[in-house]
Coordinates of C-alpha atoms in Angstrom, one line a residue:
X1 CA -68.6 6.3 -75.2
X2 CA -64.8 6.2 -75.1
X3 CA -64.9 5.7 -71.3
X4 CA -67.4 2.8 -71.8
X5 CA -65.2 1.2 -74.5
X6 CA -62.1 1.6 -72.2
X7 CA -64.0 -0.1 -69.4
X8 CA -65.1 -2.9 -71.7
X9 CA -61.5 -3.5 -72.9
X10 CA -60.2 -3.6 -69.4
X11 CA -62.9 -6.2 -68.5
X12 CA -61.7 -8.3 -71.4
X13 CA -58.2 -8.1 -70.2
X14 CA -59.1 -9.5 -66.7
X15 CA -57.9 -13.2 -66.5
X16 CA -60.6 -15.7 -66.5
X17 CA -59.4 -17.2 -63.2
X18 CA -59.9 -13.8 -61.5
X19 CA -63.4 -13.5 -63.0
X20 CA -64.2 -17.0 -61.8
X21 CA -62.9 -16.2 -58.3
X22 CA -65.0 -13.0 -58.2
X23 CA -68.1 -15.1 -59.2
X24 CA -67.4 -17.6 -56.5
X25 CA -67.0 -14.9 -53.9
X26 CA -70.4 -13.4 -55.0
X27 CA -72.0 -16.8 -54.9
X28 CA -70.5 -17.7 -51.5
X29 CA -71.7 -14.5 -50.0
X30 CA -75.2 -14.9 -51.5
X31 CA -75.5 -18.5 -50.2
X32 CA -74.4 -17.5 -46.7
X33 CA -76.9 -14.7 -46.7
X34 CA -79.8 -16.8 -48.0
X35 CA -79.2 -20.2 -46.4
X36 CA -78.7 -21.7 -42.9
X37 CA -76.5 -24.6 -42.0
X38 CA -77.6 -27.3 -39.5
X39 CA -75.7 -30.4 -38.4
X40 CA -77.6 -33.3 -36.9
X41 CA -77.7 -37.0 -36.2
X42 CA -80.5 -39.0 -37.9
X43 CA -81.5 -42.3 -36.3
X44 CA -81.8 -45.4 -38.4
X45 CA -84.2 -48.3 -37.7
X46 CA -81.5 -50.2 -35.8
X47 CA -80.6 -47.3 -33.6
X48 CA -77.4 -46.2 -35.4
X49 CA -77.2 -42.5 -36.0
X50 CA -75.9 -41.0 -39.2
X51 CA -74.2 -37.6 -39.3
X52 CA -76.0 -35.2 -41.6
X53 CA -75.5 -31.6 -42.8
X54 CA -78.5 -29.6 -44.0
X55 CA -78.3 -26.4 -46.0
X56 CA -81.8 -24.9 -46.0
X57 CA -83.1 -21.7 -47.6
X58 CA -84.1 -18.8 -45.4
X59 CA -87.0 -18.1 -47.8
X60 CA -90.4 -19.0 -46.3
X61 CA -92.6 -17.9 -49.2
X62 CA -92.6 -21.3 -50.8
X63 CA -92.0 -25.0 -50.1
X64 CA -88.6 -26.4 -51.2
X65 CA -87.5 -29.7 -52.5
X66 CA -84.7 -31.8 -50.9
X67 CA -81.6 -32.8 -52.9
X68 CA -79.4 -35.3 -51.1
X69 CA -75.9 -36.6 -51.5
X70 CA -74.8 -39.6 -49.4
X71 CA -71.0 -40.1 -49.3
X72 CA -68.2 -42.1 -47.7
X73 CA -65.9 -39.1 -48.5
X74 CA -67.1 -36.8 -45.7
X75 CA -69.6 -34.0 -45.6
X76 CA -66.9 -31.7 -44.1
X77 CA -66.2 -29.1 -43.0
X78 CA -67.7 -29.9 -39.6
X79 CA -69.1 -27.2 -37.4
X80 CA -72.2 -25.0 -38.0
X81 CA -70.1 -21.9 -38.8
X82 CA -67.9 -23.7 -41.3
X83 CA -69.3 -24.0 -44.8
X84 CA -68.3 -26.3 -47.7
X85 CA -67.4 -24.7 -51.0
X86 CA -70.9 -25.3 -52.5
X87 CA -70.8 -22.3 -54.8
X88 CA -68.8 -24.1 -57.5
X89 CA -70.6 -24.8 -60.8
X90 CA -71.9 -28.2 -59.7
X91 CA -73.9 -27.0 -56.7
X92 CA -74.7 -23.3 -57.1
X93 CA -77.5 -23.8 -59.5
X94 CA -79.4 -25.7 -56.9
X95 CA -78.9 -23.0 -54.3
X96 CA -80.2 -20.4 -56.7
X97 CA -83.2 -22.6 -57.3
X98 CA -83.9 -22.8 -53.6
X99 CA -83.2 -26.5 -53.0
X100 CA -82.7 -27.9 -49.5
X101 CA -79.2 -29.5 -49.8
X102 CA -78.5 -32.5 -47.6
X103 CA -75.1 -34.1 -47.2
X104 CA -74.7 -37.3 -45.2
X105 CA -71.7 -39.4 -44.0
X106 CA -72.7 -43.0 -44.7
X107 CA -72.8 -45.6 -42.0
X108 CA -69.4 -46.2 -40.5
X109 CA -67.6 -43.3 -42.2
X110 CA -66.3 -40.0 -40.7
X111 CA -68.8 -38.7 -38.1
X112 CA -71.5 -41.4 -38.6
X113 CA -72.0 -44.2 -36.2
X114 CA -71.9 -47.9 -37.1
X115 CA -69.6 -50.1 -39.1
X116 CA -68.7 -49.4 -42.7
X117 CA -68.9 -52.1 -45.3
X118 CA -67.7 -51.5 -48.9
X119 CA -70.4 -51.6 -51.5
X120 CA -72.7 -53.1 -48.8
X121 CA -75.0 -55.6 -50.5
X122 CA -78.7 -54.9 -51.1
X123 CA -80.9 -57.0 -48.8
X124 CA -84.1 -57.6 -50.8
X125 CA -85.9 -59.3 -47.9
X126 CA -85.1 -57.1 -44.9
X127 CA -86.9 -58.1 -41.7
X128 CA -87.4 -56.1 -38.5
X129 CA -84.4 -53.8 -37.9
X130 CA -82.2 -55.2 -40.7
X131 CA -80.5 -52.5 -42.7
X132 CA -78.7 -51.8 -45.9
X133 CA -77.9 -48.6 -47.8
X134 CA -81.5 -48.6 -49.3
X135 CA -83.0 -48.7 -45.8
X136 CA -80.6 -46.0 -44.5
X137 CA -81.8 -43.8 -47.3
X138 CA -85.4 -44.5 -46.6
X139 CA -85.0 -43.7 -42.9
X140 CA -83.1 -40.5 -43.7
X141 CA -85.9 -39.3 -46.1
X142 CA -88.5 -40.1 -43.5
X143 CA -86.7 -38.0 -40.9
X144 CA -86.0 -35.1 -43.2
X145 CA -89.7 -34.8 -44.3
X146 CA -90.8 -34.8 -40.7
X147 CA -88.1 -32.5 -39.3
X148 CA -86.9 -30.0 -41.9
X149 CA -89.3 -27.1 -42.1
X150 CA -90.5 -25.8 -45.4
X151 CA -89.9 -28.9 -47.5
X152 CA -92.3 -29.7 -50.3
X153 CA -92.4 -33.5 -49.8
X154 CA -90.3 -34.3 -52.8
X155 CA -86.8 -35.7 -52.6
X156 CA -84.0 -36.3 -55.1
X157 CA -80.6 -38.1 -54.7
X158 CA -77.5 -37.8 -56.8
X159 CA -73.8 -38.5 -56.6
X160 CA -70.7 -39.3 -58.6
X161 CA -68.6 -42.5 -58.3
X162 CA -69.0 -44.1 -54.8
X163 CA -71.8 -41.6 -54.0
X164 CA -73.2 -42.8 -57.4
X165 CA -73.5 -46.3 -55.8
X166 CA -75.4 -44.8 -52.8
X167 CA -77.7 -43.1 -55.3
X168 CA -78.4 -46.4 -57.0
X169 CA -79.2 -47.9 -53.6
X170 CA -81.5 -44.9 -52.8
X171 CA -83.5 -45.7 -56.0
X172 CA -84.0 -49.2 -54.5
X173 CA -85.4 -47.8 -51.2
X174 CA -88.9 -47.6 -52.4
X175 CA -89.7 -44.4 -50.5
X176 CA -92.7 -42.7 -52.0
X177 CA -91.3 -39.2 -51.6
X178 CA -88.2 -40.1 -53.7
X179 CA -89.1 -38.7 -57.1
X180 CA -85.8 -38.4 -59.0
X181 CA -82.4 -40.1 -58.7
X182 CA -79.2 -39.6 -60.7
X183 CA -76.4 -42.2 -60.3
X184 CA -73.4 -40.6 -62.0
X185 CA -70.3 -42.8 -62.8
X186 CA -71.9 -45.2 -60.4
X187 CA -69.9 -48.0 -58.8
X188 CA -71.9 -50.9 -60.0
X189 CA -69.8 -54.1 -60.3
X190 CA -66.3 -54.1 -58.8
X191 CA -65.3 -57.5 -60.4
X192 CA -66.5 -57.1 -64.0
X193 CA -65.6 -53.6 -64.9
X194 CA -65.6 -50.8 -62.3
X195 CA -62.6 -49.3 -60.5
X196 CA -60.8 -52.3 -59.1
X197 CA -61.3 -55.2 -61.6
X198 CA -61.9 -55.5 -65.3
X199 CA -63.0 -58.9 -66.5
X200 CA -61.3 -60.4 -63.4
X201 CA -58.0 -58.6 -63.8
X202 CA -57.0 -56.4 -60.9
X203 CA -56.7 -52.7 -61.4
X204 CA -53.5 -52.7 -59.5
X205 CA -52.5 -49.1 -59.4
X206 CA -56.0 -47.7 -58.6
X207 CA -56.9 -50.4 -56.1
X208 CA -53.6 -50.2 -54.2
X209 CA -53.4 -46.4 -54.2
X210 CA -57.0 -46.1 -53.1
X211 CA -57.1 -48.5 -50.2
X212 CA -53.5 -48.3 -49.0
X213 CA -53.5 -44.5 -49.7
X214 CA -56.0 -44.0 -46.9
X215 CA -59.5 -45.0 -47.7
X216 CA -59.2 -48.6 -46.5
X217 CA -57.8 -47.9 -43.0
X218 CA -60.2 -48.7 -40.2
X219 CA -62.1 -45.9 -38.4
X220 CA -63.1 -47.3 -35.0
X221 CA -65.0 -44.2 -33.8
X222 CA -66.7 -41.2 -35.4
X223 CA -64.1 -38.6 -36.3
X224 CA -63.6 -35.4 -38.2
X225 CA -60.0 -36.4 -39.0
X226 CA -59.3 -38.4 -42.2
X227 CA -57.0 -41.4 -42.4
X228 CA -53.4 -40.9 -43.2
X229 CA -51.3 -43.0 -45.6
X230 CA -48.8 -44.9 -43.5
X231 CA -47.0 -46.3 -46.5
X232 CA -43.8 -44.8 -47.7
X233 CA -42.9 -45.9 -51.2
X234 CA -41.0 -44.1 -54.0
X235 CA -43.0 -41.3 -55.6
X236 CA -41.3 -41.2 -59.0
X237 CA -42.0 -43.6 -61.8
X238 CA -45.1 -45.7 -61.1
X239 CA -44.1 -48.2 -63.7
X240 CA -40.8 -49.0 -62.1
X241 CA -42.1 -48.6 -58.6
X242 CA -44.9 -51.2 -59.1
X243 CA -42.6 -53.5 -61.0
X244 CA -40.0 -53.4 -58.2
X245 CA -42.6 -54.3 -55.6
X246 CA -43.4 -57.4 -57.7
X247 CA -46.0 -60.1 -57.2
X248 CA -49.3 -59.4 -55.5
X249 CA -48.3 -61.0 -52.1
X250 CA -45.6 -58.3 -51.9
X251 CA -48.3 -55.6 -52.0
X252 CA -50.1 -57.4 -49.2
X253 CA -47.0 -57.4 -47.1
X254 CA -46.9 -53.6 -47.5
X255 CA -50.5 -53.1 -46.2
X256 CA -50.5 -55.8 -43.5
X257 CA -53.8 -56.9 -42.1
X258 CA -55.2 -53.5 -41.4
X259 CA -57.1 -53.0 -44.7
X260 CA -60.2 -55.2 -44.7
X261 CA -61.3 -54.8 -48.3
X262 CA -57.8 -55.2 -49.7
X263 CA -57.8 -58.6 -48.0
X264 CA -61.3 -59.3 -49.4
X265 CA -59.8 -58.8 -52.9
X266 CA -57.2 -61.4 -52.2
X267 CA -59.6 -63.8 -50.7
X268 CA -62.1 -63.8 -53.6
X269 CA -60.0 -64.2 -56.8
X270 CA -63.0 -65.5 -58.8
X271 CA -66.6 -64.2 -59.3
X272 CA -68.1 -65.9 -56.3
X273 CA -71.1 -65.1 -54.0
X274 CA -69.1 -62.3 -52.4
X275 CA -68.9 -60.3 -55.6
X276 CA -72.3 -61.3 -56.9
X277 CA -73.9 -59.8 -53.7
X278 CA -72.1 -56.5 -54.4
X279 CA -73.4 -56.1 -57.9
X280 CA -75.6 -53.1 -57.6
X281 CA -77.7 -54.2 -60.6
X282 CA -79.3 -56.9 -58.4
X283 CA -81.3 -54.1 -56.7
X284 CA -82.8 -52.6 -59.9
X285 CA -86.2 -54.2 -59.8
X286 CA -89.4 -52.2 -59.5
X287 CA -87.6 -48.9 -59.5
X288 CA -90.1 -46.1 -59.0
X289 CA -88.3 -42.7 -59.1
X290 CA -87.3 -41.2 -62.5
X291 CA -83.7 -42.1 -63.2
X292 CA -80.9 -40.1 -64.9
X293 CA -77.8 -42.3 -65.3
X294 CA -74.7 -40.2 -66.3
X295 CA -71.2 -41.2 -67.3
X296 CA -68.1 -40.3 -69.2
X297 CA -66.9 -42.0 -72.4
X298 CA -63.4 -41.6 -71.1
X299 CA -64.0 -42.3 -67.4
X300 CA -61.1 -44.4 -66.3
X301 CA -62.9 -45.5 -63.1
X302 CA -66.5 -46.3 -63.7
X303 CA -67.3 -46.2 -67.4
X304 CA -68.7 -49.8 -67.1
X305 CA -71.1 -48.8 -64.3
X306 CA -72.9 -46.0 -66.2
X307 CA -73.6 -48.0 -69.4
X308 CA -74.5 -51.2 -67.5
X309 CA -76.6 -49.7 -64.7
X310 CA -78.8 -48.0 -67.3
X311 CA -79.2 -51.3 -69.2
X312 CA -80.1 -53.2 -66.0
X313 CA -82.9 -50.7 -65.2
X314 CA -84.2 -51.0 -68.7
X315 CA -84.3 -54.8 -68.5
X316 CA -85.5 -55.2 -64.9
X317 CA -87.7 -52.2 -64.5
X318 CA -89.1 -51.6 -68.0
X319 CA -91.8 -49.2 -66.8
X320 CA -89.3 -46.8 -65.2
X321 CA -88.6 -43.3 -66.6
X322 CA -85.0 -44.2 -67.2
X323 CA -82.6 -41.9 -69.2
X324 CA -78.9 -42.1 -70.1
X325 CA -76.4 -39.3 -70.7
X326 CA -72.8 -40.1 -71.8
X327 CA -70.4 -37.2 -72.6
X328 CA -66.8 -37.0 -73.6
X329 CA -65.6 -36.8 -70.0
X330 CA -63.1 -38.1 -67.5
X331 CA -64.4 -39.2 -64.1
X332 CA -66.8 -36.6 -62.8
X333 CA -65.8 -33.9 -65.3
X334 CA -69.4 -33.0 -66.0
X335 CA -69.8 -32.0 -62.4
X336 CA -67.7 -28.9 -62.6
X337 CA -64.2 -30.3 -63.0
X338 CA -63.4 -28.4 -66.2
X339 CA -65.7 -27.4 -69.0
X340 CA -65.5 -30.6 -71.0
X341 CA -64.1 -29.1 -74.1
X342 CA -61.0 -31.4 -74.3
X343 CA -59.2 -34.3 -72.7
X344 CA -55.4 -34.6 -73.1
X345 CA -54.6 -33.8 -76.8
X346 CA -58.2 -34.4 -78.0
X347 CA -60.7 -31.6 -78.5
X348 CA -64.4 -31.8 -78.5
X349 CA -65.4 -28.5 -80.0
X350 CA -67.7 -27.2 -77.2
X351 CA -68.1 -26.7 -73.5
X352 CA -69.9 -30.0 -73.0
X353 CA -70.0 -30.0 -69.2
X354 CA -71.7 -26.6 -69.0
X355 CA -74.2 -27.7 -71.6
X356 CA -75.0 -30.8 -69.6
X357 CA -75.4 -29.0 -66.3
X358 CA -77.8 -26.4 -67.7
X359 CA -79.6 -28.4 -70.4
X360 CA -79.9 -31.8 -68.7
X361 CA -79.3 -32.2 -65.0
X362 CA -80.8 -29.1 -63.6
X363 CA -84.0 -29.3 -65.8
X364 CA -84.3 -33.0 -64.8
X365 CA -84.4 -32.3 -61.0
X366 CA -86.4 -29.1 -61.5
X367 CA -89.1 -31.0 -63.4
X368 CA -89.4 -33.9 -61.0
X369 CA -88.9 -32.0 -57.7
X370 CA -90.3 -28.6 -58.4
X371 CA -92.8 -29.2 -61.2
X372 CA -90.9 -26.6 -63.3
X373 CA -90.4 -26.9 -67.0
X374 CA -90.9 -30.1 -69.1
X375 CA -89.0 -33.2 -70.0
X376 CA -89.9 -32.9 -73.7
X377 CA -86.3 -32.0 -74.8
X378 CA -84.6 -34.8 -72.9
X379 CA -84.3 -38.0 -74.9
X380 CA -84.1 -41.5 -73.6
X381 CA -80.4 -41.5 -74.5
X382 CA -78.3 -38.4 -75.0
X383 CA -74.8 -39.4 -76.2
X384 CA -71.9 -37.4 -77.3
X385 CA -70.2 -38.9 -80.4
X386 CA -66.5 -38.1 -80.4
X387 CA -64.8 -37.8 -83.8
X388 CA -67.8 -35.9 -85.2
X389 CA -68.0 -34.0 -81.8
X390 CA -71.8 -33.8 -81.7
X391 CA -74.5 -34.7 -79.2
X392 CA -76.9 -37.3 -80.6
X393 CA -80.3 -38.4 -79.2
X394 CA -81.9 -41.8 -79.3
X395 CA -85.1 -43.5 -78.3
X396 CA -83.2 -46.6 -77.1
X397 CA -79.6 -47.5 -76.3
X398 CA -78.0 -49.3 -78.1
X399 CA -79.6 -47.4 -81.0
X400 CA -82.2 -49.3 -83.0
X401 CA -80.1 -48.7 -86.2
X402 CA -76.9 -50.2 -84.7
X403 CA -75.8 -53.3 -86.6
X404 CA -73.2 -55.7 -85.4
X405 CA -70.5 -56.1 -88.2
X406 CA -67.4 -58.2 -87.9
X407 CA -64.1 -56.5 -88.9
X408 CA -61.6 -59.4 -89.4
X409 CA -57.9 -59.5 -88.6
X410 CA -55.9 -60.4 -91.7
X411 CA -52.2 -61.2 -92.4
X412 CA -49.8 -58.3 -92.9
X413 CA -51.6 -56.2 -90.2
X414 CA -54.7 -55.5 -92.2
X415 CA -58.4 -55.2 -91.2
X416 CA -61.3 -56.0 -93.6
X417 CA -65.0 -56.8 -93.6
X418 CA -64.5 -60.1 -95.3
X419 CA -63.3 -63.3 -93.6
X420 CA -59.7 -64.4 -94.1
X421 CA -59.1 -67.0 -96.8
X422 CA -55.7 -68.3 -95.6
X423 CA -55.6 -71.9 -94.6
X424 CA -53.3 -71.2 -91.7
X425 CA -52.2 -67.8 -90.5
X426 CA -51.5 -66.0 -87.2
X427 CA -49.4 -63.3 -85.7
X428 CA -47.1 -64.2 -82.7
X429 CA -45.6 -62.0 -80.1
X430 CA -43.7 -62.7 -76.8
X431 CA -45.3 -61.5 -73.6
X432 CA -42.7 -61.0 -70.9
X433 CA -44.0 -60.1 -67.4
X434 CA -40.6 -58.8 -66.6
X435 CA -41.0 -56.1 -69.2
X436 CA -44.8 -55.4 -69.4
X437 CA -46.4 -53.0 -71.8
X438 CA -46.9 -49.7 -70.1
X439 CA -50.3 -48.1 -70.3
X440 CA -48.8 -44.7 -71.3
X441 CA -45.5 -43.6 -72.6
X442 CA -45.1 -40.8 -70.0
X443 CA -43.6 -41.1 -66.6
X444 CA -45.7 -40.3 -63.5
X445 CA -46.5 -41.7 -60.1
X446 CA -50.3 -41.4 -60.1
X447 CA -52.5 -42.9 -62.8
X448 CA -53.5 -40.3 -65.4
X449 CA -57.0 -39.6 -66.5
X450 CA -55.8 -38.6 -70.0
X451 CA -54.6 -42.1 -70.9
X452 CA -58.1 -42.8 -72.1
X453 CA -57.4 -40.7 -75.2
X454 CA -53.6 -41.0 -75.3
X455 CA -51.6 -41.4 -78.5
X456 CA -50.8 -45.1 -78.9
X457 CA -47.8 -44.7 -81.3
X458 CA -45.5 -45.6 -78.4
X459 CA -47.2 -49.0 -78.1
X460 CA -47.2 -49.6 -81.9
X461 CA -43.4 -49.5 -81.8
X462 CA -43.2 -52.4 -79.3
X463 CA -42.6 -56.0 -80.5
X464 CA -45.1 -57.3 -77.9
X465 CA -48.0 -55.2 -79.3
X466 CA -49.5 -56.3 -82.6
X467 CA -51.3 -53.9 -84.8
X468 CA -54.0 -54.2 -87.5
X469 CA -55.5 -51.3 -89.4
X470 CA -57.8 -50.5 -92.3
X471 CA -57.0 -48.5 -95.3
X472 CA -57.8 -44.8 -95.1
X473 CA -61.6 -44.7 -94.9
X474 CA -63.5 -43.4 -98.0
X475 CA -66.5 -42.3 -95.8
X476 CA -67.3 -41.7 -92.2
X477 CA -67.8 -44.8 -90.0
X478 CA -69.9 -44.2 -86.9
X479 CA -70.0 -46.8 -84.1
X480 CA -72.6 -46.7 -81.4
X481 CA -73.2 -49.6 -78.9
X482 CA -71.6 -52.8 -77.7
X483 CA -68.1 -53.5 -78.9
X484 CA -66.9 -57.1 -78.8
X485 CA -63.5 -58.8 -79.2
X486 CA -63.7 -62.3 -80.7
X487 CA -60.2 -63.7 -80.7
X488 CA -58.9 -67.1 -81.7
X489 CA -55.6 -67.7 -79.9
X490 CA -52.9 -70.2 -79.2
X491 CA -50.5 -69.7 -76.3
X492 CA -47.4 -71.5 -75.1
X493 CA -48.5 -71.4 -71.5
X494 CA -51.7 -72.1 -69.4
X495 CA -52.9 -68.6 -68.9
X496 CA -52.5 -65.1 -70.4
X497 CA -54.3 -61.7 -70.5
X498 CA -55.6 -60.1 -73.7
X499 CA -55.8 -56.3 -74.0
X500 CA -57.7 -55.1 -77.1
X501 CA -57.6 -51.4 -78.0
X502 CA -59.8 -49.6 -80.6
X503 CA -57.8 -46.7 -82.1
X504 CA -58.6 -43.8 -84.4
X505 CA -55.6 -43.1 -86.6
X506 CA -55.6 -39.4 -87.7
X507 CA -54.3 -38.5 -91.2
X508 CA -50.6 -37.6 -91.4
X509 CA -51.4 -34.0 -92.3
X510 CA -54.1 -33.5 -89.5
X511 CA -54.2 -30.3 -87.5
X512 CA -57.1 -28.8 -85.6
X513 CA -58.9 -26.2 -87.6
X514 CA -58.6 -23.6 -84.8
X515 CA -54.9 -24.3 -84.1
X516 CA -52.7 -21.3 -83.6
X517 CA -49.0 -21.6 -84.2
X518 CA -48.3 -21.4 -80.5
X519 CA -50.7 -24.3 -79.9
X520 CA -48.8 -26.8 -82.1
X521 CA -46.8 -28.3 -79.3
X522 CA -47.9 -31.9 -80.0
X523 CA -47.7 -33.6 -83.4
X524 CA -51.3 -34.5 -84.1
X525 CA -50.6 -35.7 -87.7
X526 CA -50.7 -39.5 -87.5
X527 CA -52.1 -39.4 -83.9
X528 CA -53.3 -42.8 -82.7
X529 CA -56.2 -41.9 -80.4
X530 CA -57.3 -44.5 -77.9
X531 CA -61.1 -44.7 -78.3
X532 CA -61.7 -47.8 -76.2
X533 CA -59.5 -50.4 -74.5
X534 CA -60.2 -53.3 -72.2
X535 CA -58.5 -56.3 -70.7
X536 CA -59.6 -60.0 -70.4
X537 CA -58.0 -62.4 -68.0
X538 CA -57.8 -65.5 -70.2
X539 CA -58.6 -68.1 -67.6
X540 CA -62.1 -66.6 -67.2
X541 CA -62.9 -66.9 -70.9
X542 CA -65.4 -69.7 -70.2
X543 CA -66.6 -68.7 -66.7
X544 CA -65.7 -66.0 -64.3
X545 CA -66.7 -68.3 -61.4
X546 CA -64.8 -71.4 -62.5
X547 CA -61.6 -70.5 -64.4
X548 CA -60.0 -73.1 -66.6
X549 CA -56.4 -73.3 -68.0
X550 CA -55.4 -73.1 -71.6
X551 CA -53.9 -76.2 -73.3
X552 CA -50.5 -75.1 -74.4
X553 CA -50.2 -74.4 -78.2
X554 CA -53.8 -75.5 -78.8
X555 CA -56.3 -73.2 -80.5
X556 CA -58.8 -71.6 -78.2
X557 CA -61.3 -68.8 -78.3
X558 CA -61.5 -65.6 -76.1
X559 CA -64.6 -63.5 -76.5
X560 CA -65.4 -60.5 -74.4
X561 CA -67.2 -57.1 -74.5
X562 CA -65.5 -53.8 -74.2
X563 CA -67.5 -50.8 -72.7
X564 CA -69.9 -49.3 -75.2
X565 CA -68.5 -47.0 -77.8
X566 CA -69.9 -43.8 -79.4
X567 CA -67.4 -42.5 -82.0
X568 CA -67.1 -41.5 -85.6
X569 CA -64.0 -42.4 -87.6
X570 CA -63.9 -39.6 -90.1
X571 CA -63.2 -40.0 -93.8
X572 CA -59.5 -40.2 -94.4
X573 CA -58.8 -41.7 -90.9
X574 CA -58.0 -45.3 -90.3
X575 CA -59.4 -47.7 -87.7
X576 CA -56.7 -49.6 -85.8
X577 CA -56.8 -52.5 -83.4
X578 CA -53.9 -53.2 -81.1
X579 CA -53.6 -56.4 -79.1
X580 CA -51.2 -57.0 -76.2
X581 CA -51.0 -59.1 -73.1
X582 CA -50.1 -56.6 -70.4
X583 CA -51.1 -53.1 -69.5
X584 CA -49.0 -52.0 -66.6
X585 CA -49.3 -50.9 -63.9
X586 CA -52.9 -50.0 -64.8
X587 CA -53.6 -53.8 -64.5
X588 CA -51.7 -56.4 -62.5
X589 CA -49.4 -58.7 -64.4
X590 CA -50.4 -62.3 -65.3
X591 CA -47.7 -64.8 -64.4
X592 CA -48.9 -66.7 -67.5
X593 CA -49.3 -69.8 -65.5
X594 CA -52.7 -71.1 -64.4
X595 CA -52.9 -70.3 -60.7
X596 CA -54.4 -68.0 -58.0
X597 CA -52.5 -64.9 -59.0
X598 CA -53.0 -63.4 -55.5
X599 CA -50.7 -66.1 -54.2
X600 CA -48.1 -66.0 -57.0
X601 CA -44.4 -65.7 -56.2
X602 CA -42.0 -63.5 -58.2
X603 CA -40.5 -66.7 -59.6
X604 CA -43.9 -67.7 -61.1
X605 CA -43.9 -65.1 -63.8
X606 CA -42.8 -66.5 -67.1
X607 CA -42.6 -65.3 -70.7
X608 CA -45.1 -66.8 -73.1
X609 CA -45.6 -67.0 -76.8
X610 CA -49.0 -65.6 -77.8
X611 CA -50.4 -66.2 -81.2
X612 CA -53.5 -64.4 -82.5
X613 CA -54.9 -66.7 -85.2
X614 CA -56.6 -65.1 -88.2
X615 CA -57.3 -67.7 -90.9
X616 CA -60.3 -69.3 -92.4
X617 CA -60.7 -71.8 -89.6
X618 CA -60.0 -69.3 -86.8
X619 CA -61.3 -65.9 -88.0
X620 CA -60.4 -63.5 -85.2
X621 CA -62.5 -60.3 -85.4
X622 CA -63.7 -57.2 -83.7
X623 CA -67.4 -57.0 -83.8
X624 CA -68.4 -53.3 -84.3
X625 CA -71.7 -51.6 -83.6
X626 CA -72.1 -49.8 -86.9
X627 CA -74.8 -47.1 -87.1
X628 CA -76.6 -47.3 -90.4

């Protein structure tokens, strides 16, 4: 017994990282022993061939389903004897279940033939040999079913981020063997809210770093070698680096003419037919496979896509088995990038990623592709509510018991449920593009993922950020659904941006219940947790296709939606709203003159006086989805 106890104690002393490595080694050995790897080219209807890697079970005692991931990021490593690290948590469950795993380089990327087109538009009325991503998926499935031995005739597709877009297009393919699709953090609309634009404002840091950092460089021939970043810019303080580069034409000078989609961004400043064709929601009619749309509440890249793709399917394909899961995650965190128990300084009380993988995703595909288990325990909407740190299930989203209630901005920085009575009132700040409000108080080169829950006390201290807050709450306040900013404004110029942030202010004495003394390295008392933030480019307030200037110093209205929210403000906390007119270098600066900002010169950027009106004639409010 003593020997057994000693062995157990030794086991407990082994670092978790070593145990994880041991598990990975076991899984990798098991997968290599029980699977084969094949590389092949699959012909499309127009003759172009797409490079595809197939990991197939050696087991011949039963038929196996196909699970496919189509990607622009490479299905490397290339070579039949070189295997991808597919034994991490996101994939190994499927190998243990005996899935045929298929990875494919999409058209024009890496080893596939053809020309690549970013978010290639869906062609509803394809004729003859015309193609799109839906048809490429259809043709791939056809080939797999005819040529991969031992398949059971059922196919699923999933993917995160850009592969999430290809999953969406797969759902639109109409192939009868496609039974289940899971677009996760799916690129859905690159002008309205995903990745590179938010309400028409350019996500400068992400867009420039993504395209100029390598993805956007042309690939004339199939290759196993990825693009290299040819730019050399300072890798220190991203705030200062991007500010020094200056106006958007200066960024174009750095990239030159080599990056096609970066030029497209500049050539299409408004929501025109170019962007409309690239809205993945236009393909979501008559969707046949079961859908599982997944996203993160704190996804800095594609939070918009997950919420709004689900809603589009609900509206346009009401008969589809369509389900939504939103957890407290950064971009892709549910897929094995951490256990989902925390983000930055905020803790969620459980290993949410592991719960999702085992209780939601794997059962979803097992049921639809293997006929294993049931779907009885998976609700229409499974949403993690931060603050209370609990999973909640709903028959619809937004929830049927969600009520839109206006929380009004009042003088002296107050928020209340009653309209202001003042005959004339407003709060004014000066927005100076030469000193924009940073998106985080820390200094880094790359955009952080933790900023989505960052402490906003640094912003509260700036004179160009105005703050409104409630008294300490006497009961819990739970929000679930669409969040809307309804601002009445007057500005001294002809254009401006409006950033609205929903913030949970923790009590001054707050500490996490499980805190140990050595963990108290950040002052959580009074923490101002960013729950949701969004920007609106003012000139698009009436139309994203036909922008209009403001009339200087004349009252106007700016109304826009923020991504959906699922959060409980606990008793004793305060609800805070911050408003500002820059968020740099997360978003590009507005010169605060009505113009095509992609053509602005450094000299065009001017300070402006911004007034947020909050009186009886101009009742600015935040419209909250209160769960009753």
